[in-house]
PDB file of C-alpha atoms in Angstrom:
ATOM      1  CA  UNK C   1       0.125   0.173  -0.149  1.00 54.00           C
ATOM      2  CA  UNK C   2       1.475   3.278  -0.953  1.00 55.00           C
ATOM      3  CA  UNK C   3       0.838   6.264   1.459  1.00 57.00           C
ATOM      4  CA  UNK C   4       0.311   9.220  -0.905  1.00 59.00           C
ATOM      5  CA  UNK C   5      -3.094  10.845  -1.971  1.00 64.00           C
ATOM      6  CA  UNK C   6      -1.518  10.252  -5.652  1.00 66.00           C
ATOM      7  CA  UNK C   7      -2.276   6.415  -5.301  1.00 77.00           C
ATOM      8  CA  UNK C   8      -5.670   6.518  -3.495  1.00 85.00           C
ATOM      9  CA  UNK C   9      -7.140   4.864  -6.574  1.00 86.00           C
ATOM     10  CA  UNK C  10      -4.313   2.556  -6.905  1.00 90.00           C
ATOM     11  CA  UNK C  11      -4.861   1.453  -3.369  1.00 90.00           C
ATOM     12  CA  UNK C  12      -8.645   0.705  -3.666  1.00 92.00           C
ATOM     13  CA  UNK C  13      -7.649  -1.321  -6.720  1.00 92.00           C
ATOM     14  CA  UNK C  14      -5.039  -3.399  -4.952  1.00 93.00           C
ATOM     15  CA  UNK C  15      -7.685  -4.158  -2.103  1.00 94.00           C
ATOM     16  CA  UNK C  16      -9.953  -5.255  -4.800  1.00 94.00           C
ATOM     17  CA  UNK C  17      -7.658  -7.340  -6.585  1.00 96.00           C
ATOM     18  CA  UNK C  18      -6.504  -8.814  -3.261  1.00 96.00           C
ATOM     19  CA  UNK C  19     -10.198  -9.954  -2.616  1.00 96.00           C
ATOM     20  CA  UNK C  20     -10.439 -10.949  -6.436  1.00 97.00           C
ATOM     21  CA  UNK C  21      -7.621 -13.025  -5.784  1.00 97.00           C
ATOM     22  CA  UNK C  22      -9.165 -14.506  -2.517  1.00 97.00           C
ATOM     23  CA  UNK C  23     -12.317 -15.297  -4.134  1.00 98.00           C
ATOM     24  CA  UNK C  24     -10.571 -17.037  -7.059  1.00 98.00           C
ATOM     25  CA  UNK C  25      -8.974 -19.469  -4.287  1.00 98.00           C
ATOM     26  CA  UNK C  26     -12.213 -19.977  -2.752  1.00 98.00           C
ATOM     27  CA  UNK C  27     -13.924 -20.630  -5.940  1.00 98.00           C
ATOM     28  CA  UNK C  28     -11.361 -23.064  -6.935  1.00 98.00           C
ATOM     29  CA  UNK C  29     -11.463 -24.968  -3.810  1.00 98.00           C
ATOM     30  CA  UNK C  30     -15.256 -25.349  -3.911  1.00 97.00           C
ATOM     31  CA  UNK C  31     -14.705 -26.768  -7.425  1.00 98.00           C
ATOM     32  CA  UNK C  32     -12.111 -29.176  -6.032  1.00 98.00           C
ATOM     33  CA  UNK C  33     -14.423 -30.281  -3.377  1.00 97.00           C
ATOM     34  CA  UNK C  34     -17.583 -30.831  -5.779  1.00 95.00           C
ATOM     35  CA  UNK C  35     -17.686 -34.509  -4.641  1.00 94.00           C
ATOM     36  CA  UNK C  36     -16.774 -34.157  -0.920  1.00 95.00           C
ATOM     37  CA  UNK C  37     -19.878 -35.128   1.189  1.00 94.00           C
ATOM     38  CA  UNK C  38     -21.033 -32.524   3.399  1.00 91.00           C
ATOM     39  CA  UNK C  39     -18.842 -29.861   1.941  1.00 94.00           C
ATOM     40  CA  UNK C  40     -20.319 -26.412   2.113  1.00 94.00           C
ATOM     41  CA  UNK C  41     -19.287 -23.646  -0.585  1.00 95.00           C
ATOM     42  CA  UNK C  42     -17.220 -20.605   0.473  1.00 96.00           C
ATOM     43  CA  UNK C  43     -17.233 -17.047  -0.708  1.00 96.00           C
ATOM     44  CA  UNK C  44     -16.074 -13.741  -0.048  1.00 96.00           C
ATOM     45  CA  UNK C  45     -17.913 -10.532   0.287  1.00 94.00           C
ATOM     46  CA  UNK C  46     -15.639  -7.450  -0.447  1.00 94.00           C
ATOM     47  CA  UNK C  47     -18.380  -5.219  -2.934  1.00 88.00           C
ATOM     48  CA  UNK C  48     -20.690  -4.329   0.072  1.00 88.00           C
ATOM     49  CA  UNK C  49     -17.762  -3.178   2.174  1.00 86.00           C
ATOM     50  CA  UNK C  50     -16.229  -0.990  -0.726  1.00 88.00           C
ATOM     51  CA  UNK C  51     -19.847   0.466  -1.623  1.00 88.00           C
ATOM     52  CA  UNK C  52     -20.395   1.327   2.180  1.00 86.00           C
ATOM     53  CA  UNK C  53     -17.231   3.110   2.157  1.00 85.00           C
ATOM     54  CA  UNK C  54     -17.879   5.118  -1.013  1.00 85.00           C
ATOM     55  CA  UNK C  55     -21.411   5.873   0.103  1.00 86.00           C
ATOM     56  CA  UNK C  56     -20.138   7.099   3.442  1.00 84.00           C
ATOM     57  CA  UNK C  57     -18.503  10.229   2.025  1.00 79.00           C
ATOM     58  CA  UNK C  58     -20.048  13.052  -0.234  1.00 81.00           C
ATOM     59  CA  UNK C  59     -18.604  14.667  -3.391  1.00 83.00           C
ATOM     60  CA  UNK C  60     -17.314  13.265  -6.878  1.00 81.00           C
ATOM     61  CA  UNK C  61     -15.774   9.783  -7.160  1.00 79.00           C
ATOM     62  CA  UNK C  62     -12.359  11.111  -6.664  1.00 79.00           C
ATOM     63  CA  UNK C  63     -13.031  12.735  -3.429  1.00 81.00           C
ATOM     64  CA  UNK C  64     -14.763   9.603  -2.355  1.00 82.00           C
ATOM     65  CA  UNK C  65     -12.014   7.539  -2.889  1.00 84.00           C
ATOM     66  CA  UNK C  66      -9.462   9.931  -1.275  1.00 81.00           C
ATOM     67  CA  UNK C  67     -11.431   9.582   1.849  1.00 81.00           C
ATOM     68  CA  UNK C  68     -11.928   5.590   1.808  1.00 84.00           C
ATOM     69  CA  UNK C  69     -10.477   4.092   4.870  1.00 83.00           C
ATOM     70  CA  UNK C  70      -8.440   1.107   3.455  1.00 85.00           C
ATOM     71  CA  UNK C  71      -8.651  -0.670   6.770  1.00 84.00           C
ATOM     72  CA  UNK C  72     -12.188  -0.876   6.297  1.00 83.00           C
ATOM     73  CA  UNK C  73     -11.680  -2.657   2.889  1.00 87.00           C
ATOM     74  CA  UNK C  74     -10.979  -6.034   4.078  1.00 87.00           C
ATOM     75  CA  UNK C  75     -13.093  -8.885   2.377  1.00 90.00           C
ATOM     76  CA  UNK C  76     -15.096 -11.142   4.602  1.00 94.00           C
ATOM     77  CA  UNK C  77     -14.791 -15.137   3.800  1.00 95.00           C
ATOM     78  CA  UNK C  78     -17.836 -16.848   4.751  1.00 93.00           C
ATOM     79  CA  UNK C  79     -19.276 -20.413   4.304  1.00 93.00           C
ATOM     80  CA  UNK C  80     -22.537 -20.849   2.757  1.00 87.00           C
ATOM     81  CA  UNK C  81     -24.302 -22.930   5.336  1.00 78.00           C
ATOM     82  CA  UNK C  82     -27.597 -22.989   3.275  1.00 72.00           C
ATOM     83  CA  UNK C  83     -29.755 -25.961   3.673  1.00 73.00           C
ATOM     84  CA  UNK C  84     -29.874 -26.113   0.093  1.00 73.00           C
ATOM     85  CA  UNK C  85     -28.020 -29.183  -1.113  1.00 76.00           C
ATOM     86  CA  UNK C  86     -27.770 -30.427  -4.688  1.00 70.00           C
ATOM     87  CA  UNK C  87     -27.194 -33.961  -3.644  1.00 82.00           C
ATOM     88  CA  UNK C  88     -27.901 -36.408  -0.949  1.00 89.00           C
ATOM     89  CA  UNK C  89     -24.449 -36.276   0.590  1.00 91.00           C
ATOM     90  CA  UNK C  90     -25.118 -32.538   2.060  1.00 90.00           C
ATOM     91  CA  UNK C  91     -22.904 -30.896  -0.197  1.00 93.00           C
ATOM     92  CA  UNK C  92     -24.164 -27.677  -1.758  1.00 92.00           C
ATOM     93  CA  UNK C  93     -21.655 -26.671  -4.776  1.00 94.00           C
ATOM     94  CA  UNK C  94     -23.362 -26.296  -8.282  1.00 93.00           C
ATOM     95  CA  UNK C  95     -20.241 -27.182 -10.304  1.00 95.00           C
ATOM     96  CA  UNK C  96     -21.897 -25.434 -13.455  1.00 96.00           C
ATOM     97  CA  UNK C  97     -22.038 -22.058 -11.141  1.00 95.00           C
ATOM     98  CA  UNK C  98     -18.921 -22.267  -9.962  1.00 97.00           C
ATOM     99  CA  UNK C  99     -17.334 -22.658 -13.308  1.00 98.00           C
ATOM    100  CA  UNK C 100     -19.255 -19.336 -14.167  1.00 98.00           C
ATOM    101  CA  UNK C 101     -18.425 -17.581 -11.113  1.00 98.00           C
ATOM    102  CA  UNK C 102     -14.676 -18.625 -11.574  1.00 98.00           C
ATOM    103  CA  UNK C 103     -14.581 -17.474 -15.008  1.00 98.00           C
ATOM    104  CA  UNK C 104     -16.118 -13.800 -14.071  1.00 98.00           C
ATOM    105  CA  UNK C 105     -13.832 -13.411 -11.196  1.00 97.00           C
ATOM    106  CA  UNK C 106     -10.655 -14.022 -13.416  1.00 98.00           C
ATOM    107  CA  UNK C 107     -11.946 -11.317 -16.176  1.00 98.00           C
ATOM    108  CA  UNK C 108     -12.765  -8.953 -12.878  1.00 97.00           C
ATOM    109  CA  UNK C 109      -9.080  -9.740 -11.668  1.00 97.00           C
ATOM    110  CA  UNK C 110      -7.480  -9.202 -14.906  1.00 98.00           C
ATOM    111  CA  UNK C 111      -9.360  -5.784 -15.185  1.00 97.00           C
ATOM    112  CA  UNK C 112      -8.223  -4.577 -12.018  1.00 96.00           C
ATOM    113  CA  UNK C 113      -4.532  -5.542 -12.852  1.00 97.00           C
ATOM    114  CA  UNK C 114      -4.909  -3.762 -15.958  1.00 96.00           C
ATOM    115  CA  UNK C 115      -6.423  -0.887 -14.411  1.00 94.00           C
ATOM    116  CA  UNK C 116      -3.648  -0.591 -12.102  1.00 93.00           C
ATOM    117  CA  UNK C 117      -1.115  -0.695 -14.434  1.00 94.00           C
ATOM    118  CA  UNK C 118      -2.827   2.032 -16.477  1.00 93.00           C
ATOM    119  CA  UNK C 119      -2.895   4.247 -13.411  1.00 89.00           C
ATOM    120  CA  UNK C 120       1.052   3.414 -12.853  1.00 90.00           C
ATOM    121  CA  UNK C 121       1.763   4.201 -16.738  1.00 90.00           C
ATOM    122  CA  UNK C 122      -0.098   7.475 -16.131  1.00 87.00           C
ATOM    123  CA  UNK C 123       2.128   8.454 -13.272  1.00 85.00           C
ATOM    124  CA  UNK C 124       5.142   7.594 -14.932  1.00 87.00           C
ATOM    125  CA  UNK C 125       4.231   9.465 -18.352  1.00 87.00           C
ATOM    126  CA  UNK C 126       3.255  12.695 -16.002  1.00 83.00           C
ATOM    127  CA  UNK C 127       7.013  12.444 -14.459  1.00 83.00           C
ATOM    128  CA  UNK C 128       8.533  12.065 -17.899  1.00 82.00           C
ATOM    129  CA  UNK C 129       6.654  15.077 -19.106  1.00 72.00           C
ATOM    130  CA  UNK C 130       7.573  17.228 -16.014  1.00 59.00           C
TER     131      UNK C 130
END
């Protein structure tokens, strides 16, 4: 984490990428345990924390990002203890849903990394022209 107002957006992107990476691990684990009796799927909630932080301050998006408390942007891993089970063995992992979520999450992660690279390139470009 970089402690400068110039990097606020990058710091938020970094937190989002970390949560996405964790989600990728959780989804992969769910897929690996699709045949494990009584296994309950796991996931992470991050977007609600980010949205809450952004809504807690007024102003433009840039002002909101500048005021985000990065310590509040920690994802929360949870186990889906839903009584819903797709099989008699108590497992609640739907392989098709997990595969779609994994593909979607991988696209999100790649987009977040590309956004961080773009921001660093913009800063690098600004420093070269100064």
